[in-house]
CSV table of C-alpha atoms in Angstrom, one decimal:
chain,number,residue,atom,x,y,z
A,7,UNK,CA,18.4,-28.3,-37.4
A,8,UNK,CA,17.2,-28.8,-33.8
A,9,UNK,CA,14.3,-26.6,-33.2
A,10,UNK,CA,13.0,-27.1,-29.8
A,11,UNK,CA,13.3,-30.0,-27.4
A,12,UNK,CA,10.1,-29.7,-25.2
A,13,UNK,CA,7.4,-31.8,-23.4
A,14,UNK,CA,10.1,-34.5,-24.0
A,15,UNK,CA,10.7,-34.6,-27.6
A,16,UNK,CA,13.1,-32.9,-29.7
A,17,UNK,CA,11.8,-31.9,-33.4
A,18,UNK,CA,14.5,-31.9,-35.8
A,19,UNK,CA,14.7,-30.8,-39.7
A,20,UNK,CA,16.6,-31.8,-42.3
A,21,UNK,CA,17.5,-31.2,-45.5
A,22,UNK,CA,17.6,-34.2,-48.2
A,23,UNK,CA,18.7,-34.9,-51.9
A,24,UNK,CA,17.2,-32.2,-54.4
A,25,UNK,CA,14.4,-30.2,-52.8
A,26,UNK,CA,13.0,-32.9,-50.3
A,27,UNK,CA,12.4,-31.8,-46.2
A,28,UNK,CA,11.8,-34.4,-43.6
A,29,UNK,CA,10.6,-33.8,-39.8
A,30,UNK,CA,11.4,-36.1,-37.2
A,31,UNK,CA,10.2,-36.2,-33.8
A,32,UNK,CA,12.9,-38.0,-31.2
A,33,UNK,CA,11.2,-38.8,-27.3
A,34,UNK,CA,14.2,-37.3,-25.2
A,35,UNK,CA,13.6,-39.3,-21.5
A,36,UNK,CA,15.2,-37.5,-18.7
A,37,UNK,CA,19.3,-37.9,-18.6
A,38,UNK,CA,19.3,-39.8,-21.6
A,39,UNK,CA,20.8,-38.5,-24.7
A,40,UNK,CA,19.5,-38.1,-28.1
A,41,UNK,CA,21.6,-40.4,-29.9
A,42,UNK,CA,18.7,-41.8,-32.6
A,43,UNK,CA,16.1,-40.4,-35.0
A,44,UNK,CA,12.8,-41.4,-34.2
A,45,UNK,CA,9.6,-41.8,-36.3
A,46,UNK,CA,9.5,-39.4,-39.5
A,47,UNK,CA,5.8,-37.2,-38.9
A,48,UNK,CA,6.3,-35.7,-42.7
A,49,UNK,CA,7.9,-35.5,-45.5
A,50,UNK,CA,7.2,-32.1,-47.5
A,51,UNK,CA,8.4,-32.6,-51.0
A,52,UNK,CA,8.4,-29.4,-52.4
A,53,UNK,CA,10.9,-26.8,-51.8
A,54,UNK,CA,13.3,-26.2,-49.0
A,55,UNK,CA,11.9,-25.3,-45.4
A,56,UNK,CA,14.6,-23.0,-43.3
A,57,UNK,CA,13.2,-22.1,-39.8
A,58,UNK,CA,11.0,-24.1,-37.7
A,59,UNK,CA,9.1,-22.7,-33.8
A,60,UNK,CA,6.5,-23.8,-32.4
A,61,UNK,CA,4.3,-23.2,-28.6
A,62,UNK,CA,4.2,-26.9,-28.3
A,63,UNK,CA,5.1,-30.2,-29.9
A,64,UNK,CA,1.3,-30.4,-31.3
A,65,UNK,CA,1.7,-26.9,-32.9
A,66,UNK,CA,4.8,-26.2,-35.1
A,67,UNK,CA,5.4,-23.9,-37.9
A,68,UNK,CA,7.9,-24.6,-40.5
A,69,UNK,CA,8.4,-21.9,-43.3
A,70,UNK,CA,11.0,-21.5,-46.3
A,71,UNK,CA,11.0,-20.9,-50.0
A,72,UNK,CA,8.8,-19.7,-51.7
A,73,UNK,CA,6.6,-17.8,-49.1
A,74,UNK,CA,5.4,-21.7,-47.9
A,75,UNK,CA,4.4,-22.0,-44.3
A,76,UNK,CA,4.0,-25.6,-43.1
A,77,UNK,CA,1.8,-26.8,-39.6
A,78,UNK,CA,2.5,-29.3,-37.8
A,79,UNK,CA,-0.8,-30.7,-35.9
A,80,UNK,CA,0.7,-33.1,-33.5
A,81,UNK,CA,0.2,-36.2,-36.8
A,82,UNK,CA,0.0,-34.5,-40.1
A,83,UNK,CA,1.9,-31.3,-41.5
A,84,UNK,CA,-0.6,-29.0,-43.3
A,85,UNK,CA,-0.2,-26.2,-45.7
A,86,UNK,CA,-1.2,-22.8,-44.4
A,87,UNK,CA,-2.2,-20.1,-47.2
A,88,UNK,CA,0.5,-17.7,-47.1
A,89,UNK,CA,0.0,-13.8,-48.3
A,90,UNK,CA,3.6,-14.0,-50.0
A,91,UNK,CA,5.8,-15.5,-52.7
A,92,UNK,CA,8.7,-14.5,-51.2
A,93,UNK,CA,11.2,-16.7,-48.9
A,94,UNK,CA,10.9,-16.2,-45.6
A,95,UNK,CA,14.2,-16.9,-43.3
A,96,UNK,CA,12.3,-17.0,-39.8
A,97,UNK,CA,9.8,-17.6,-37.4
A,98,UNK,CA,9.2,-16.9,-33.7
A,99,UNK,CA,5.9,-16.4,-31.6
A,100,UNK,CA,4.6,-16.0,-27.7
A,101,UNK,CA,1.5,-18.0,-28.4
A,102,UNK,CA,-0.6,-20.4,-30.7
A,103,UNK,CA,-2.3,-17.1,-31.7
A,104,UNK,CA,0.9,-14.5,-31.8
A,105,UNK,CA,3.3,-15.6,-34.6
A,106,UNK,CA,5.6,-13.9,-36.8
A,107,UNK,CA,8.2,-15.3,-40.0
A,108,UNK,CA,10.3,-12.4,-41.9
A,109,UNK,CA,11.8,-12.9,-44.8
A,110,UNK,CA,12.8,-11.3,-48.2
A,111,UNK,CA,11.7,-7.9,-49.8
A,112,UNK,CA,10.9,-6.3,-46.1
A,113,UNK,CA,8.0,-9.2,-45.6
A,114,UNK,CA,6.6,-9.6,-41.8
A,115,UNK,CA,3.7,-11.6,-41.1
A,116,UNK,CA,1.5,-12.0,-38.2
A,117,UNK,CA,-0.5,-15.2,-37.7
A,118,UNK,CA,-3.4,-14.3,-35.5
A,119,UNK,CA,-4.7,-18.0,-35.0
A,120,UNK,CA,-7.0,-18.1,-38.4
A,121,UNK,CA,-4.7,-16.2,-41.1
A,122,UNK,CA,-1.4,-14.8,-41.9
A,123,UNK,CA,-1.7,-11.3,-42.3
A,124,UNK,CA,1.1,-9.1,-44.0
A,125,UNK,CA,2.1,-6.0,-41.9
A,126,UNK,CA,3.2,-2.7,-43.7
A,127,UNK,CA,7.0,-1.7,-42.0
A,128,UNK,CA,9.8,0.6,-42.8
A,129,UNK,CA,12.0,-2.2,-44.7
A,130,UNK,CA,10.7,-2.2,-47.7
A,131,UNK,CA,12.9,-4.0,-50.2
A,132,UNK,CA,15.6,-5.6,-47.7
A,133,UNK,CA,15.3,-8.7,-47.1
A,134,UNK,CA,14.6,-9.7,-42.9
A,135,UNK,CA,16.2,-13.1,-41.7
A,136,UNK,CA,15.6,-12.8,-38.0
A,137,UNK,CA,13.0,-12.0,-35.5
A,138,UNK,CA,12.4,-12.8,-31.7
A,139,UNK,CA,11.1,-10.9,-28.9
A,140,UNK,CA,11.1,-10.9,-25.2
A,141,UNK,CA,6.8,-11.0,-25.3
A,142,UNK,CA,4.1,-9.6,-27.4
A,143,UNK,CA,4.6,-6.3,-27.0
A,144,UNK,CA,8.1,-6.2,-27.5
A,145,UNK,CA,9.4,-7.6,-30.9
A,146,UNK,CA,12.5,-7.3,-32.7
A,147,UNK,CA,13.6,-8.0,-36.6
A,148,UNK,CA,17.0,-7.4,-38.1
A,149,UNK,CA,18.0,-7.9,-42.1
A,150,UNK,CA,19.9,-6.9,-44.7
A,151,UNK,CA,22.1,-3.7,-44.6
A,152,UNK,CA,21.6,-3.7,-40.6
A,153,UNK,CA,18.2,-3.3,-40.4
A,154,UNK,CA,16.9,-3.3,-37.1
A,155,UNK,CA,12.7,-3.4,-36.5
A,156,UNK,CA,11.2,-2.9,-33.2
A,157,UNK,CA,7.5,-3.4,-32.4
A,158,UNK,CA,6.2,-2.0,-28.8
A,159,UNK,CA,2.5,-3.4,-29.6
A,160,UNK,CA,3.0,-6.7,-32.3
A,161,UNK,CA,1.3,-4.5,-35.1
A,162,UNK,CA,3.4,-1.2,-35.6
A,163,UNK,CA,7.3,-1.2,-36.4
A,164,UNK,CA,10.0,0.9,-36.2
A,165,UNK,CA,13.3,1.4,-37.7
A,166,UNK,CA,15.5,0.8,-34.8
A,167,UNK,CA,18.8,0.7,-37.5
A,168,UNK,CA,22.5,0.9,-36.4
A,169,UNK,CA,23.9,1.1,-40.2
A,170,UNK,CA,26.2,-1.7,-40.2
A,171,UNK,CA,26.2,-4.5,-42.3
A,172,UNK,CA,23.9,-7.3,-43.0
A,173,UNK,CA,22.4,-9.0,-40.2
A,174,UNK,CA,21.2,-12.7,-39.7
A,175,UNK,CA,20.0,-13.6,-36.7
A,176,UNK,CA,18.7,-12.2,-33.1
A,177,UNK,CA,18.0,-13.5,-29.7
A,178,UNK,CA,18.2,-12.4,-26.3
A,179,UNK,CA,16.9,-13.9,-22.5
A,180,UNK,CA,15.1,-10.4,-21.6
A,181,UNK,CA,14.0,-7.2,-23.0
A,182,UNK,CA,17.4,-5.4,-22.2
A,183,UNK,CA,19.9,-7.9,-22.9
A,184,UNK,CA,19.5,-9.3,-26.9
A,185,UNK,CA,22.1,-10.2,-29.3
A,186,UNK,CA,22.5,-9.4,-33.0
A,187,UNK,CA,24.8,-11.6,-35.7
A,188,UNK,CA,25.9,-11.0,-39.7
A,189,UNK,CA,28.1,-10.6,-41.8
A,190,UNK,CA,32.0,-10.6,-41.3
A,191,UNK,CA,31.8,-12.0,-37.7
A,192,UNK,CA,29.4,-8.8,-36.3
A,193,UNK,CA,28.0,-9.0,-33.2
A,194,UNK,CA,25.6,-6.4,-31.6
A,195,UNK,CA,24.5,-6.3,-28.1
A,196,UNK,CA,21.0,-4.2,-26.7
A,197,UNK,CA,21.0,-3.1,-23.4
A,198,UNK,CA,17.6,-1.8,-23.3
A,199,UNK,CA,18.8,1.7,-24.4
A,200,UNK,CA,20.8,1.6,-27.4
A,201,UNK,CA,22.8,-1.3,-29.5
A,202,UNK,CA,26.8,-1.5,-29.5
A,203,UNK,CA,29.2,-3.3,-31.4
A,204,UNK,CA,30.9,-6.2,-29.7
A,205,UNK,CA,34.1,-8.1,-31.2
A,206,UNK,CA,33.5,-11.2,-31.7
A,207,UNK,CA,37.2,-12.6,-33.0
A,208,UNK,CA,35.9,-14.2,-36.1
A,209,UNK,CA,35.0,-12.5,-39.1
A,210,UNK,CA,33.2,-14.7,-41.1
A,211,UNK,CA,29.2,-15.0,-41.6
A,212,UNK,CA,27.5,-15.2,-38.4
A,213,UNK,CA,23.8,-16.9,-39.6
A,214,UNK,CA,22.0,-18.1,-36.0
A,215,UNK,CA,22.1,-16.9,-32.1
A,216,UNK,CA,20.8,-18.8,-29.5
A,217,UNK,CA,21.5,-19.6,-25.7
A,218,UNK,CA,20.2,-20.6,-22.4
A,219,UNK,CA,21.2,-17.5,-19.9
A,220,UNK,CA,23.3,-14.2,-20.2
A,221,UNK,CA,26.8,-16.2,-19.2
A,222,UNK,CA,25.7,-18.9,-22.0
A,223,UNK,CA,25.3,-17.7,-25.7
A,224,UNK,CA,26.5,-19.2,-28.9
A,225,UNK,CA,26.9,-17.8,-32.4
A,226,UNK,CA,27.8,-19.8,-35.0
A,227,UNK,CA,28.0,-19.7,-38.9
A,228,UNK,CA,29.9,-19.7,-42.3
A,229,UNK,CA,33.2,-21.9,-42.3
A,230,UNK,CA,32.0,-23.9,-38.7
A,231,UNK,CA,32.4,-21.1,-37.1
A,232,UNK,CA,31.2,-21.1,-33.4
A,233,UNK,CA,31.6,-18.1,-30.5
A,234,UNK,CA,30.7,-18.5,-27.3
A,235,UNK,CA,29.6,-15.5,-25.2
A,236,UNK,CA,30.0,-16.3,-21.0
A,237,UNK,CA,29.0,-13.5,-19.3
A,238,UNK,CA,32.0,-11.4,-20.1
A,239,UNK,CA,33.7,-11.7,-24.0
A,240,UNK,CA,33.1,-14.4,-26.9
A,241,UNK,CA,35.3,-17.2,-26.9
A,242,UNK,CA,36.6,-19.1,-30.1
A,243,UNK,CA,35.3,-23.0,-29.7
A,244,UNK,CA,37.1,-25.6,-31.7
A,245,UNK,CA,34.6,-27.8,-33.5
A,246,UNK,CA,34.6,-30.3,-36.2
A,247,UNK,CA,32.4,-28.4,-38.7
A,248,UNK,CA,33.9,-27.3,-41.7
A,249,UNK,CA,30.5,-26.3,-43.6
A,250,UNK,CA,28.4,-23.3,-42.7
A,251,UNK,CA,26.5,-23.7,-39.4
A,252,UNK,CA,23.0,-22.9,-39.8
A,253,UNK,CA,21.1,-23.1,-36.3
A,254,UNK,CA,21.6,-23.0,-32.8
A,255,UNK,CA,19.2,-24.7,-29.5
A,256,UNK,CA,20.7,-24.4,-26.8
């Protein structure tokens, strides 16, 4: 999983045999491609990690099973206290001192720069795989049995719910254009005033979202699955994935 490639590096996860996770950081020079890994920064042998963000490639936070949140200093990987036991499925943040990471049994947690701090939320008992926002004071979170979360001030949340199925992932490039993906190939678009179905032509799981501009969005997911959205109607891509497709950087 490629998380970021910024202040020329990439930072890429990966899973290994039995419960080991390794972190490499590759130096990406302008107009070269990636085509090596570079020097391993960690290796976390405890449990699997799913979702890694970060503000900078000295300040990364990994989190996975088990309610573990990992930080990356720029040399070492540390292990924060974390106010759950539950897995979390994401993170996302605006600053070093604004994160969030969701995750199972309705669990969202802030990171305020010194702690992680649980925050109470109408989920209660679904389980939350996604969360980004377009700034601080605009945060979304989507889960199990469609749950939809919206936070106008990063502390308070409100159930923002379509009823559809599960959902896995969300992303968007401003407040009024964000993208929503689960189960059976569903796709949901917000336009700033309400969410809306949009086909998608696949129906299996859609686990990850990401892009670089409204004409240039991919979903991708169970059975190598990958959509791509350009400015008017996803689009089938051939691909030769066969496995389910976990994360998207685009």
């Amino acid at each position: 999983l490629v998380s970021s490639v910024k202040d020329g590096q990439a930072h890429i996860g990966a899973s290994g045999s039995g419960s080991d996770y390794s972190v490499a950081t590759v130096a990406v020079p302008a107009a070269t491609a990636v085509n090596a890994w570079g020097t391993e920064v960690g290796t976390m042998a405890s449990s699997y990690l799913i979702k890694i963000w970060g503000p900078g490639s000295n300040n990364l936070f990994a989190v996975g099973a088990g309610g573990q949140i990992r930080r990356f200093n720029g040399t070492t990987w540390d292990t924060l206290p974390s106010p759950t036991s539950n897995w979390l499925w994401s993170v996302w943040g605006t600053s070093a001192t604004n994160v969030y990471a969701v995750g199972d049994g309705g669990v969202i947690l802030r990171w305020d720069g010194s702690n992680w701090v649980s925050q109470a939320n109408p989920a209660s008992g679904y389980n939350l795989h996604g969360v980004w926002g377009s700034g601080p004071n605009d945060v979304w979170v989507v889960g199990d049995a469609g749950r939809i979360l919206h936070s106008t001030d990063g502390l308070n949340w409100v159930d923002a719910s379509t009823g559809t199925t599960g959902l896995w992932a969300v992303w968007g490039t401003a407040w009024n254009d964000i993208w929503a993906v689960g189960d059976a190939g569903l796709i949901l678009h917000y336009d700033g005033v309400s969410w809306t179905s949009v086909p998608s032509g696949v129906t299996q799981y859609l686990r990850a979202v990401g892009g670089s501009g409204p004409s240039n969005v991919f979903a991708m997911g169970s059975a190598g699955d990958i959509v791509r959205y350009n400015g008017t109607s996803w689009v089938t891509q051939a691909n030769p994935a066969a496995g389910d497709l976990w994360g998207v950087w685009a």
